[in-house]
Short mmCIF file of N, CA and C in Angstrom, two decimals:
data_model
loop_
_atom_site.label_atom_id
_atom_site.label_comp_id
_atom_site.label_asym_id
_atom_site.label_seq_id
_atom_site.Cartn_x
_atom_site.Cartn_y
_atom_site.Cartn_z
N MET A 12 -139.85 -52.23 -143.65
CA MET A 12 -140.38 -51.21 -142.77
C MET A 12 -141.16 -51.84 -141.62
N ALA A 13 -141.80 -52.97 -141.87
CA ALA A 13 -142.57 -53.63 -140.80
C ALA A 13 -141.65 -54.09 -139.67
N LEU A 14 -140.46 -54.60 -140.03
CA LEU A 14 -139.52 -55.07 -139.01
C LEU A 14 -139.03 -53.91 -138.14
N THR A 15 -138.66 -52.80 -138.78
CA THR A 15 -138.17 -51.66 -138.00
C THR A 15 -139.27 -51.07 -137.13
N ARG A 16 -140.48 -51.04 -137.63
CA ARG A 16 -141.60 -50.53 -136.82
C ARG A 16 -141.84 -51.45 -135.63
N ALA A 17 -141.73 -52.76 -135.83
CA ALA A 17 -141.90 -53.71 -134.73
C ALA A 17 -140.79 -53.55 -133.69
N LEU A 18 -139.54 -53.33 -134.17
CA LEU A 18 -138.43 -53.10 -133.25
C LEU A 18 -138.66 -51.84 -132.43
N ALA A 19 -139.13 -50.77 -133.08
CA ALA A 19 -139.41 -49.52 -132.37
C ALA A 19 -140.51 -49.72 -131.33
N SER A 20 -141.56 -50.44 -131.70
CA SER A 20 -142.66 -50.70 -130.76
C SER A 20 -142.18 -51.52 -129.57
N ALA A 21 -141.33 -52.52 -129.84
CA ALA A 21 -140.80 -53.36 -128.75
C ALA A 21 -139.96 -52.52 -127.80
N TYR A 22 -139.11 -51.65 -128.37
CA TYR A 22 -138.28 -50.78 -127.51
C TYR A 22 -139.16 -49.88 -126.66
N LEU A 23 -140.14 -49.24 -127.29
CA LEU A 23 -141.00 -48.32 -126.55
C LEU A 23 -141.83 -49.04 -125.49
N GLY A 24 -142.10 -50.32 -125.72
CA GLY A 24 -142.86 -51.10 -124.76
C GLY A 24 -142.12 -51.37 -123.46
N VAL A 25 -140.80 -51.38 -123.51
CA VAL A 25 -140.01 -51.68 -122.30
C VAL A 25 -139.22 -50.49 -121.77
N SER A 26 -139.19 -49.41 -122.52
CA SER A 26 -138.38 -48.26 -122.15
C SER A 26 -139.13 -47.31 -121.22
N ARG A 27 -138.39 -46.61 -120.39
CA ARG A 27 -139.01 -45.56 -119.57
C ARG A 27 -139.14 -44.27 -120.38
N TRP A 28 -138.52 -44.22 -121.56
CA TRP A 28 -138.61 -43.07 -122.45
C TRP A 28 -139.90 -43.14 -123.27
N LYS A 29 -140.49 -41.99 -123.53
CA LYS A 29 -141.74 -41.91 -124.30
C LYS A 29 -141.51 -41.11 -125.58
N LEU A 30 -142.23 -41.49 -126.61
CA LEU A 30 -142.14 -40.85 -127.91
C LEU A 30 -143.16 -39.72 -128.02
N SER A 31 -142.72 -38.58 -128.53
CA SER A 31 -143.60 -37.43 -128.76
C SER A 31 -143.28 -36.88 -130.15
N ILE A 32 -144.24 -37.01 -131.07
CA ILE A 32 -143.99 -36.56 -132.45
C ILE A 32 -145.17 -35.75 -132.98
N GLN A 33 -144.85 -34.88 -133.93
CA GLN A 33 -145.86 -34.11 -134.66
C GLN A 33 -145.75 -34.48 -136.13
N PRO A 34 -146.74 -34.13 -136.94
CA PRO A 34 -146.69 -34.49 -138.38
C PRO A 34 -145.44 -33.94 -139.06
N LEU A 35 -144.90 -34.73 -139.97
CA LEU A 35 -143.74 -34.34 -140.77
C LEU A 35 -144.17 -34.01 -142.20
N PRO A 36 -143.65 -32.94 -142.78
CA PRO A 36 -143.90 -32.69 -144.21
C PRO A 36 -143.22 -33.78 -145.05
N ASP A 37 -143.58 -33.88 -146.32
CA ASP A 37 -142.97 -34.88 -147.20
C ASP A 37 -141.46 -34.69 -147.32
N LYS A 38 -141.02 -33.44 -147.39
CA LYS A 38 -139.60 -33.12 -147.49
C LYS A 38 -139.24 -32.24 -146.29
N VAL A 39 -138.25 -32.68 -145.52
CA VAL A 39 -137.94 -31.96 -144.28
C VAL A 39 -136.53 -32.30 -143.81
N ILE A 40 -135.95 -31.36 -143.08
CA ILE A 40 -134.70 -31.61 -142.38
C ILE A 40 -135.02 -31.61 -140.89
N VAL A 41 -134.80 -32.74 -140.25
CA VAL A 41 -135.03 -32.85 -138.82
C VAL A 41 -133.71 -32.58 -138.11
N ILE A 42 -133.66 -31.49 -137.35
CA ILE A 42 -132.45 -31.20 -136.59
C ILE A 42 -132.58 -31.85 -135.22
N GLY A 43 -131.47 -32.33 -134.69
CA GLY A 43 -131.50 -33.02 -133.40
C GLY A 43 -130.66 -32.31 -132.37
N ALA A 44 -131.27 -32.00 -131.23
CA ALA A 44 -130.55 -31.34 -130.14
C ALA A 44 -131.30 -31.62 -128.84
N PRO A 45 -130.73 -31.42 -127.71
CA PRO A 45 -129.29 -31.27 -127.53
C PRO A 45 -128.59 -32.59 -127.79
N HIS A 46 -127.55 -32.57 -128.58
CA HIS A 46 -126.84 -33.78 -128.96
C HIS A 46 -125.70 -34.00 -127.97
N THR A 47 -125.90 -34.92 -127.01
CA THR A 47 -124.91 -35.13 -125.96
C THR A 47 -124.53 -36.58 -125.76
N SER A 48 -125.13 -37.49 -126.55
CA SER A 48 -124.89 -38.92 -126.34
C SER A 48 -125.08 -39.68 -127.64
N ASN A 49 -124.42 -40.83 -127.76
CA ASN A 49 -124.65 -41.70 -128.91
C ASN A 49 -126.08 -42.23 -128.93
N TRP A 50 -126.73 -42.24 -127.79
CA TRP A 50 -128.12 -42.69 -127.73
C TRP A 50 -129.05 -41.79 -128.51
N ASP A 51 -128.66 -40.54 -128.75
CA ASP A 51 -129.51 -39.61 -129.50
C ASP A 51 -129.86 -40.19 -130.87
N GLY A 52 -128.89 -40.78 -131.54
CA GLY A 52 -129.14 -41.38 -132.84
C GLY A 52 -130.08 -42.57 -132.76
N VAL A 53 -129.93 -43.36 -131.71
CA VAL A 53 -130.82 -44.50 -131.50
C VAL A 53 -132.25 -44.00 -131.30
N PHE A 54 -132.40 -42.97 -130.46
CA PHE A 54 -133.74 -42.42 -130.23
C PHE A 54 -134.37 -41.91 -131.52
N MET A 55 -133.58 -41.23 -132.36
CA MET A 55 -134.14 -40.70 -133.61
C MET A 55 -134.53 -41.84 -134.54
N ALA A 56 -133.71 -42.89 -134.62
CA ALA A 56 -134.06 -44.04 -135.45
C ALA A 56 -135.35 -44.69 -134.95
N VAL A 57 -135.46 -44.88 -133.66
CA VAL A 57 -136.68 -45.47 -133.08
C VAL A 57 -137.90 -44.62 -133.45
N ALA A 58 -137.77 -43.30 -133.31
CA ALA A 58 -138.88 -42.39 -133.63
C ALA A 58 -139.28 -42.50 -135.10
N MET A 59 -138.28 -42.49 -135.99
CA MET A 59 -138.57 -42.58 -137.43
C MET A 59 -139.19 -43.93 -137.77
N TRP A 60 -138.64 -45.00 -137.20
CA TRP A 60 -139.18 -46.34 -137.48
C TRP A 60 -140.61 -46.45 -136.98
N LYS A 61 -140.89 -45.95 -135.79
CA LYS A 61 -142.25 -46.01 -135.24
C LYS A 61 -143.21 -45.23 -136.13
N ALA A 62 -142.74 -44.10 -136.67
CA ALA A 62 -143.58 -43.28 -137.56
C ALA A 62 -143.67 -43.87 -138.97
N GLY A 63 -142.89 -44.92 -139.25
CA GLY A 63 -142.90 -45.54 -140.58
C GLY A 63 -142.26 -44.65 -141.63
N ARG A 64 -141.27 -43.89 -141.21
CA ARG A 64 -140.64 -42.90 -142.10
C ARG A 64 -139.22 -43.31 -142.46
N SER A 65 -138.91 -43.36 -143.75
CA SER A 65 -137.53 -43.56 -144.19
C SER A 65 -136.78 -42.27 -143.95
N PHE A 66 -135.49 -42.38 -143.63
CA PHE A 66 -134.71 -41.18 -143.35
C PHE A 66 -133.27 -41.40 -143.73
N SER A 67 -132.58 -40.29 -143.93
CA SER A 67 -131.14 -40.30 -144.19
C SER A 67 -130.47 -39.47 -143.10
N PHE A 68 -129.18 -39.73 -142.90
CA PHE A 68 -128.41 -38.95 -141.93
C PHE A 68 -126.97 -38.93 -142.38
N LEU A 69 -126.27 -37.88 -141.99
CA LEU A 69 -124.87 -37.71 -142.38
C LEU A 69 -123.97 -38.31 -141.30
N VAL A 70 -122.95 -39.06 -141.74
CA VAL A 70 -121.98 -39.64 -140.81
C VAL A 70 -120.57 -39.47 -141.35
N LYS A 71 -119.60 -39.53 -140.45
CA LYS A 71 -118.20 -39.50 -140.89
C LYS A 71 -117.96 -40.66 -141.84
N ASP A 72 -117.21 -40.42 -142.90
CA ASP A 72 -116.95 -41.46 -143.88
C ASP A 72 -116.23 -42.66 -143.26
N SER A 73 -115.48 -42.44 -142.20
CA SER A 73 -114.78 -43.54 -141.55
C SER A 73 -115.75 -44.56 -140.95
N VAL A 74 -116.95 -44.11 -140.57
CA VAL A 74 -117.94 -45.02 -139.99
C VAL A 74 -118.41 -46.03 -141.04
N VAL A 75 -118.68 -45.56 -142.26
CA VAL A 75 -119.18 -46.49 -143.28
C VAL A 75 -118.10 -47.42 -143.81
N LYS A 76 -116.84 -47.12 -143.51
CA LYS A 76 -115.74 -48.00 -143.93
C LYS A 76 -115.45 -49.09 -142.90
N THR A 77 -116.12 -49.02 -141.76
CA THR A 77 -115.91 -50.01 -140.70
C THR A 77 -116.66 -51.29 -141.06
N PRO A 78 -115.99 -52.46 -140.98
CA PRO A 78 -116.69 -53.72 -141.29
C PRO A 78 -117.93 -53.90 -140.42
N VAL A 79 -118.95 -54.44 -140.98
CA VAL A 79 -120.24 -54.74 -140.37
C VAL A 79 -121.00 -53.45 -140.01
N LEU A 80 -120.43 -52.62 -139.13
CA LEU A 80 -121.10 -51.38 -138.75
C LEU A 80 -121.35 -50.52 -139.98
N GLY A 81 -120.37 -50.42 -140.87
CA GLY A 81 -120.52 -49.63 -142.09
C GLY A 81 -121.68 -50.10 -142.93
N TRP A 82 -121.80 -51.41 -143.12
CA TRP A 82 -122.92 -51.97 -143.89
C TRP A 82 -124.23 -51.61 -143.22
N PHE A 83 -124.29 -51.75 -141.90
CA PHE A 83 -125.53 -51.50 -141.16
C PHE A 83 -125.97 -50.05 -141.26
N VAL A 84 -125.05 -49.11 -141.02
CA VAL A 84 -125.46 -47.70 -141.05
C VAL A 84 -125.86 -47.25 -142.46
N LYS A 85 -125.21 -47.79 -143.49
CA LYS A 85 -125.63 -47.47 -144.85
C LYS A 85 -127.04 -48.02 -145.10
N LYS A 86 -127.29 -49.20 -144.60
CA LYS A 86 -128.60 -49.85 -144.79
C LYS A 86 -129.73 -49.03 -144.16
N ILE A 87 -129.45 -48.37 -143.03
CA ILE A 87 -130.52 -47.62 -142.37
C ILE A 87 -130.55 -46.14 -142.80
N GLY A 88 -129.70 -45.73 -143.75
CA GLY A 88 -129.83 -44.38 -144.31
C GLY A 88 -128.62 -43.48 -144.23
N ALA A 89 -127.47 -43.98 -143.82
CA ALA A 89 -126.29 -43.13 -143.68
C ALA A 89 -125.80 -42.58 -145.02
N VAL A 90 -125.45 -41.32 -145.01
CA VAL A 90 -124.81 -40.66 -146.15
C VAL A 90 -123.42 -40.26 -145.66
N PRO A 91 -122.34 -40.90 -146.19
CA PRO A 91 -120.99 -40.60 -145.69
C PRO A 91 -120.51 -39.21 -146.09
N VAL A 92 -119.83 -38.56 -145.14
CA VAL A 92 -119.30 -37.21 -145.35
C VAL A 92 -117.83 -37.22 -144.99
N GLU A 93 -117.01 -36.70 -145.89
CA GLU A 93 -115.59 -36.54 -145.61
C GLU A 93 -115.45 -35.21 -144.88
N ARG A 94 -115.29 -35.28 -143.56
CA ARG A 94 -115.35 -34.08 -142.72
C ARG A 94 -114.23 -33.09 -142.98
N GLY A 95 -113.10 -33.54 -143.44
CA GLY A 95 -111.97 -32.64 -143.64
C GLY A 95 -111.99 -31.86 -144.94
N ALA A 96 -112.97 -32.11 -145.80
CA ALA A 96 -112.98 -31.45 -147.10
C ALA A 96 -114.39 -31.00 -147.47
N ALA A 97 -114.46 -29.90 -148.18
CA ALA A 97 -115.75 -29.41 -148.67
C ALA A 97 -115.89 -29.85 -150.12
N HIS A 98 -116.94 -30.56 -150.41
CA HIS A 98 -117.16 -31.07 -151.76
C HIS A 98 -118.54 -30.69 -152.28
N GLY A 99 -119.01 -29.50 -151.93
CA GLY A 99 -120.33 -29.09 -152.40
C GLY A 99 -121.44 -29.91 -151.77
N LEU A 100 -121.26 -30.30 -150.53
CA LEU A 100 -122.24 -31.15 -149.85
C LEU A 100 -123.62 -30.51 -149.81
N VAL A 101 -123.69 -29.23 -149.52
CA VAL A 101 -124.99 -28.54 -149.45
C VAL A 101 -125.72 -28.69 -150.78
N GLU A 102 -125.05 -28.41 -151.86
CA GLU A 102 -125.67 -28.49 -153.18
C GLU A 102 -126.06 -29.92 -153.53
N GLN A 103 -125.19 -30.89 -153.19
CA GLN A 103 -125.49 -32.29 -153.47
C GLN A 103 -126.73 -32.76 -152.74
N VAL A 104 -126.82 -32.43 -151.45
CA VAL A 104 -127.99 -32.86 -150.66
C VAL A 104 -129.24 -32.14 -151.14
N ALA A 105 -129.13 -30.83 -151.43
CA ALA A 105 -130.29 -30.07 -151.92
C ALA A 105 -130.80 -30.66 -153.24
N ALA A 106 -129.89 -31.06 -154.12
CA ALA A 106 -130.29 -31.66 -155.40
C ALA A 106 -130.97 -33.00 -155.16
N ARG A 107 -130.46 -33.76 -154.22
CA ARG A 107 -131.08 -35.06 -153.90
C ARG A 107 -132.49 -34.87 -153.36
N ILE A 108 -132.68 -33.85 -152.53
CA ILE A 108 -134.01 -33.55 -152.00
C ILE A 108 -134.94 -33.15 -153.15
N ALA A 109 -134.46 -32.30 -154.05
CA ALA A 109 -135.28 -31.82 -155.18
C ALA A 109 -135.75 -32.97 -156.06
N ARG A 110 -134.90 -33.99 -156.24
CA ARG A 110 -135.25 -35.14 -157.09
C ARG A 110 -136.23 -36.10 -156.43
N SER A 111 -136.45 -35.97 -155.14
CA SER A 111 -137.25 -36.93 -154.39
C SER A 111 -138.67 -36.41 -154.16
N ASP A 112 -139.61 -37.35 -154.11
CA ASP A 112 -140.99 -37.00 -153.73
C ASP A 112 -141.10 -36.85 -152.22
N SER A 113 -140.29 -37.64 -151.51
CA SER A 113 -140.28 -37.60 -150.05
C SER A 113 -138.84 -37.76 -149.59
N PHE A 114 -138.39 -36.91 -148.68
CA PHE A 114 -137.01 -36.99 -148.22
C PHE A 114 -136.92 -36.42 -146.82
N THR A 115 -136.38 -37.20 -145.92
CA THR A 115 -136.18 -36.77 -144.54
C THR A 115 -134.70 -36.91 -144.23
N LEU A 116 -134.08 -35.78 -143.89
CA LEU A 116 -132.67 -35.77 -143.51
C LEU A 116 -132.59 -35.40 -142.04
N CYS A 117 -131.96 -36.25 -141.25
CA CYS A 117 -131.75 -35.99 -139.82
C CYS A 117 -130.32 -35.49 -139.63
N ILE A 118 -130.18 -34.35 -138.97
CA ILE A 118 -128.87 -33.75 -138.75
C ILE A 118 -128.75 -33.29 -137.30
N THR A 119 -127.60 -33.54 -136.70
CA THR A 119 -127.29 -32.95 -135.40
C THR A 119 -126.38 -31.75 -135.67
N PRO A 120 -126.94 -30.54 -135.65
CA PRO A 120 -126.17 -29.36 -136.07
C PRO A 120 -124.93 -29.07 -135.22
N LYS A 121 -124.91 -29.54 -133.99
CA LYS A 121 -123.71 -29.30 -133.17
C LYS A 121 -122.54 -30.07 -133.76
N GLY A 122 -122.82 -31.19 -134.42
CA GLY A 122 -121.78 -31.94 -135.11
C GLY A 122 -120.95 -32.86 -134.24
N THR A 123 -121.14 -32.81 -132.95
CA THR A 123 -120.38 -33.63 -132.01
C THR A 123 -121.16 -33.71 -130.71
N ARG A 124 -120.80 -34.65 -129.87
CA ARG A 124 -121.47 -34.74 -128.57
C ARG A 124 -120.83 -33.81 -127.55
N SER A 125 -119.65 -33.30 -127.83
CA SER A 125 -118.94 -32.40 -126.91
C SER A 125 -119.52 -30.99 -126.98
N PRO A 126 -119.31 -30.20 -125.94
CA PRO A 126 -119.78 -28.80 -125.98
C PRO A 126 -119.07 -28.03 -127.10
N ARG A 127 -119.78 -27.15 -127.76
CA ARG A 127 -119.25 -26.31 -128.84
C ARG A 127 -119.84 -24.91 -128.71
N GLU A 128 -119.05 -23.92 -129.06
CA GLU A 128 -119.55 -22.55 -129.02
C GLU A 128 -120.57 -22.31 -130.13
N PHE A 129 -120.33 -22.95 -131.30
CA PHE A 129 -121.22 -22.74 -132.44
C PHE A 129 -121.68 -24.07 -133.02
N TRP A 130 -122.92 -24.08 -133.50
CA TRP A 130 -123.41 -25.19 -134.31
C TRP A 130 -122.82 -25.05 -135.71
N LYS A 131 -122.80 -26.15 -136.44
CA LYS A 131 -122.43 -26.11 -137.86
C LYS A 131 -123.66 -25.61 -138.64
N SER A 132 -123.42 -24.87 -139.69
CA SER A 132 -124.52 -24.22 -140.41
C SER A 132 -125.08 -25.05 -141.57
N GLY A 133 -124.58 -26.25 -141.77
CA GLY A 133 -125.02 -27.07 -142.90
C GLY A 133 -126.52 -27.26 -142.97
N PHE A 134 -127.16 -27.54 -141.82
CA PHE A 134 -128.61 -27.75 -141.82
C PHE A 134 -129.33 -26.52 -142.36
N TYR A 135 -128.86 -25.35 -141.96
CA TYR A 135 -129.48 -24.09 -142.36
C TYR A 135 -129.31 -23.88 -143.86
N ARG A 136 -128.09 -24.06 -144.33
CA ARG A 136 -127.79 -23.83 -145.74
C ARG A 136 -128.51 -24.84 -146.64
N ILE A 137 -128.58 -26.10 -146.20
CA ILE A 137 -129.31 -27.11 -147.00
C ILE A 137 -130.79 -26.77 -147.05
N ALA A 138 -131.38 -26.43 -145.91
CA ALA A 138 -132.82 -26.10 -145.87
C ALA A 138 -133.14 -24.91 -146.77
N MET A 139 -132.27 -23.88 -146.74
CA MET A 139 -132.51 -22.71 -147.58
C MET A 139 -132.32 -23.05 -149.06
N GLU A 140 -131.26 -23.79 -149.38
CA GLU A 140 -130.97 -24.16 -150.78
C GLU A 140 -132.08 -25.06 -151.35
N ALA A 141 -132.55 -26.00 -150.56
CA ALA A 141 -133.56 -26.96 -151.02
C ALA A 141 -134.98 -26.42 -150.86
N ASP A 142 -135.12 -25.29 -150.15
CA ASP A 142 -136.42 -24.69 -149.87
C ASP A 142 -137.35 -25.68 -149.16
N VAL A 143 -136.81 -26.26 -148.08
CA VAL A 143 -137.61 -27.18 -147.26
C VAL A 143 -137.59 -26.69 -145.81
N PRO A 144 -138.61 -27.05 -145.04
CA PRO A 144 -138.64 -26.65 -143.64
C PRO A 144 -137.75 -27.54 -142.79
N ILE A 145 -137.54 -27.08 -141.55
CA ILE A 145 -136.86 -27.91 -140.56
C ILE A 145 -137.90 -28.37 -139.54
N GLN A 146 -137.57 -29.42 -138.84
CA GLN A 146 -138.41 -29.95 -137.77
C GLN A 146 -137.50 -30.04 -136.54
N PHE A 147 -138.03 -29.70 -135.38
CA PHE A 147 -137.23 -29.67 -134.16
C PHE A 147 -137.19 -31.05 -133.49
N GLY A 148 -136.18 -31.86 -133.83
CA GLY A 148 -135.97 -33.14 -133.18
C GLY A 148 -135.32 -32.92 -131.82
N PHE A 149 -135.67 -33.77 -130.86
CA PHE A 149 -135.13 -33.54 -129.52
C PHE A 149 -135.05 -34.82 -128.70
N VAL A 150 -134.21 -34.75 -127.69
CA VAL A 150 -134.14 -35.71 -126.60
C VAL A 150 -134.23 -34.87 -125.34
N ASP A 151 -135.12 -35.23 -124.42
CA ASP A 151 -135.26 -34.45 -123.19
C ASP A 151 -135.24 -35.38 -121.98
N ARG A 152 -134.08 -35.41 -121.35
CA ARG A 152 -133.89 -36.26 -120.18
C ARG A 152 -134.81 -35.85 -119.03
N ALA A 153 -135.11 -34.57 -118.91
CA ALA A 153 -135.94 -34.08 -117.80
C ALA A 153 -137.33 -34.71 -117.82
N THR A 154 -137.88 -34.91 -119.03
CA THR A 154 -139.23 -35.49 -119.14
C THR A 154 -139.21 -36.92 -119.68
N HIS A 155 -138.02 -37.42 -119.98
CA HIS A 155 -137.86 -38.75 -120.60
C HIS A 155 -138.70 -38.89 -121.86
N THR A 156 -138.63 -37.84 -122.69
CA THR A 156 -139.31 -37.88 -123.98
C THR A 156 -138.29 -37.63 -125.09
N PHE A 157 -138.63 -38.10 -126.27
CA PHE A 157 -137.82 -37.86 -127.47
C PHE A 157 -138.74 -37.88 -128.66
N GLY A 158 -138.26 -37.32 -129.76
CA GLY A 158 -139.04 -37.29 -130.99
C GLY A 158 -138.81 -36.00 -131.71
N TRP A 159 -139.90 -35.37 -132.16
CA TRP A 159 -139.77 -34.08 -132.82
C TRP A 159 -141.01 -33.25 -132.55
N GLY A 160 -140.75 -31.94 -132.50
CA GLY A 160 -141.80 -30.97 -132.27
C GLY A 160 -142.28 -30.38 -133.58
N PRO A 161 -142.56 -29.07 -133.58
CA PRO A 161 -143.17 -28.44 -134.75
C PRO A 161 -142.22 -28.27 -135.93
N THR A 162 -142.83 -28.00 -137.06
CA THR A 162 -142.14 -27.66 -138.30
C THR A 162 -141.90 -26.16 -138.30
N TYR A 163 -140.76 -25.75 -138.84
CA TYR A 163 -140.45 -24.33 -138.94
C TYR A 163 -139.78 -24.07 -140.29
N ARG A 164 -140.25 -23.04 -140.99
CA ARG A 164 -139.63 -22.66 -142.26
C ARG A 164 -138.69 -21.49 -142.00
N LEU A 165 -137.41 -21.70 -142.28
CA LEU A 165 -136.40 -20.67 -142.09
C LEU A 165 -136.71 -19.47 -142.98
N THR A 166 -136.39 -18.27 -142.48
CA THR A 166 -136.72 -17.03 -143.20
C THR A 166 -135.53 -16.44 -143.95
N GLY A 167 -134.31 -16.86 -143.57
CA GLY A 167 -133.11 -16.24 -144.11
C GLY A 167 -132.54 -15.19 -143.18
N ASP A 168 -133.32 -14.77 -142.19
CA ASP A 168 -132.82 -13.88 -141.14
C ASP A 168 -132.22 -14.80 -140.08
N VAL A 169 -130.92 -15.01 -140.16
CA VAL A 169 -130.25 -16.02 -139.34
C VAL A 169 -130.51 -15.81 -137.85
N ARG A 170 -130.32 -14.60 -137.38
CA ARG A 170 -130.50 -14.35 -135.94
C ARG A 170 -131.95 -14.63 -135.50
N ALA A 171 -132.92 -14.14 -136.27
CA ALA A 171 -134.33 -14.37 -135.91
C ALA A 171 -134.67 -15.86 -135.93
N ASP A 172 -134.19 -16.56 -136.96
CA ASP A 172 -134.43 -18.00 -137.03
C ASP A 172 -133.80 -18.73 -135.85
N MET A 173 -132.57 -18.36 -135.51
CA MET A 173 -131.89 -19.01 -134.39
C MET A 173 -132.54 -18.67 -133.06
N ASP A 174 -133.16 -17.49 -132.95
CA ASP A 174 -133.91 -17.16 -131.73
C ASP A 174 -135.08 -18.13 -131.56
N VAL A 175 -135.76 -18.45 -132.65
CA VAL A 175 -136.87 -19.41 -132.61
C VAL A 175 -136.34 -20.79 -132.19
N ILE A 176 -135.22 -21.20 -132.78
CA ILE A 176 -134.62 -22.49 -132.46
C ILE A 176 -134.18 -22.53 -131.00
N ARG A 177 -133.52 -21.47 -130.53
CA ARG A 177 -133.10 -21.41 -129.12
C ARG A 177 -134.29 -21.50 -128.18
N ALA A 178 -135.38 -20.83 -128.53
CA ALA A 178 -136.57 -20.86 -127.68
C ALA A 178 -137.12 -22.28 -127.55
N PHE A 179 -137.13 -23.03 -128.66
CA PHE A 179 -137.65 -24.40 -128.59
C PHE A 179 -136.77 -25.27 -127.69
N TYR A 180 -135.46 -25.16 -127.83
CA TYR A 180 -134.54 -26.03 -127.10
C TYR A 180 -134.18 -25.54 -125.70
N ALA A 181 -134.66 -24.37 -125.31
CA ALA A 181 -134.27 -23.76 -124.02
C ALA A 181 -134.54 -24.67 -122.82
N ASP A 182 -135.62 -25.43 -122.86
CA ASP A 182 -135.95 -26.27 -121.70
C ASP A 182 -135.63 -27.75 -121.93
N LYS A 183 -134.94 -28.08 -123.01
CA LYS A 183 -134.59 -29.48 -123.30
C LYS A 183 -133.25 -29.83 -122.65
N VAL A 184 -133.20 -30.97 -121.99
CA VAL A 184 -132.00 -31.41 -121.28
C VAL A 184 -131.50 -32.69 -121.96
N GLY A 185 -130.28 -32.67 -122.42
CA GLY A 185 -129.70 -33.83 -123.08
C GLY A 185 -129.44 -34.97 -122.12
N ALA A 186 -129.13 -36.14 -122.68
CA ALA A 186 -128.82 -37.31 -121.86
C ALA A 186 -127.63 -37.05 -120.93
N ARG A 187 -126.68 -36.24 -121.40
CA ARG A 187 -125.53 -35.83 -120.59
C ARG A 187 -125.52 -34.30 -120.55
N PRO A 188 -126.26 -33.72 -119.61
CA PRO A 188 -126.46 -32.26 -119.58
C PRO A 188 -125.18 -31.43 -119.61
N GLU A 189 -124.11 -31.94 -119.05
CA GLU A 189 -122.86 -31.18 -119.01
C GLU A 189 -122.26 -30.98 -120.40
N LEU A 190 -122.75 -31.70 -121.41
CA LEU A 190 -122.23 -31.58 -122.77
C LEU A 190 -123.12 -30.72 -123.68
N THR A 191 -124.13 -30.11 -123.09
CA THR A 191 -125.07 -29.29 -123.86
C THR A 191 -124.43 -27.98 -124.32
N SER A 192 -124.82 -27.52 -125.49
CA SER A 192 -124.39 -26.23 -126.03
C SER A 192 -125.63 -25.43 -126.42
N VAL A 193 -125.55 -24.12 -126.27
CA VAL A 193 -126.65 -23.24 -126.70
C VAL A 193 -126.64 -23.19 -128.23
N PRO A 194 -127.79 -23.38 -128.87
CA PRO A 194 -127.84 -23.29 -130.34
C PRO A 194 -127.42 -21.91 -130.82
N ARG A 195 -126.35 -21.86 -131.57
CA ARG A 195 -125.82 -20.58 -132.08
C ARG A 195 -125.00 -20.86 -133.33
N LEU A 196 -125.20 -20.04 -134.34
CA LEU A 196 -124.41 -20.12 -135.56
C LEU A 196 -123.42 -18.98 -135.60
N ARG A 197 -122.25 -19.26 -136.10
CA ARG A 197 -121.22 -18.23 -136.24
C ARG A 197 -121.73 -17.07 -137.11
N SER A 198 -122.53 -17.38 -138.12
CA SER A 198 -123.04 -16.34 -139.04
C SER A 198 -124.01 -15.37 -138.38
N GLU A 199 -124.48 -15.65 -137.18
CA GLU A 199 -125.32 -14.69 -136.47
C GLU A 199 -124.56 -13.41 -136.22
N ASP A 200 -123.26 -13.52 -135.96
CA ASP A 200 -122.43 -12.34 -135.73
C ASP A 200 -122.30 -11.50 -137.00
N ASP A 201 -122.38 -12.17 -138.16
CA ASP A 201 -122.26 -11.47 -139.43
C ASP A 201 -123.49 -10.61 -139.73
N SER A 202 -124.63 -10.95 -139.09
CA SER A 202 -125.86 -10.21 -139.38
C SER A 202 -126.00 -8.94 -138.56
N GLU A 203 -125.00 -8.64 -137.73
CA GLU A 203 -125.05 -7.42 -136.91
C GLU A 203 -124.72 -6.20 -137.75
#
């Protein structure tokens, strides 16, 4: 942990980007938006390392099968996901959180850097199943800041919860603004 904290400090010492973080609960899901660049993951790792926080994140299983890169991403917390199949991932992650004294899962709900009409709902379902709050992770090109904002406990009212999430991200500009998507879950339509 000392090495990663030193790397984060060195990066922040030379970068024009600034870190902005709030306290994290022991168990939390940090959502990251707007997700428009591969740099978003680097920023989140730097933030977690600077905070001295261990974290996990979901990646395509093909990434962890890549020589060298696969070893590295597993070492820093990658949890491989077979994107084409559902294998009870929500329940598996929720059970892992329940067994842990401290667990931080970082998720980019959009699921891709490209524009999308809907976010993936996994973060929401995991948070509800595990009964843990979410934290608003962000990258904001307009202010050259990154990190995470406040903690929020989902209520189960999907539309109301997503209104809170949309309000937080409304003024955040991704590294590639043209790839930004409005936070929206398909299940919001089901609550009408």
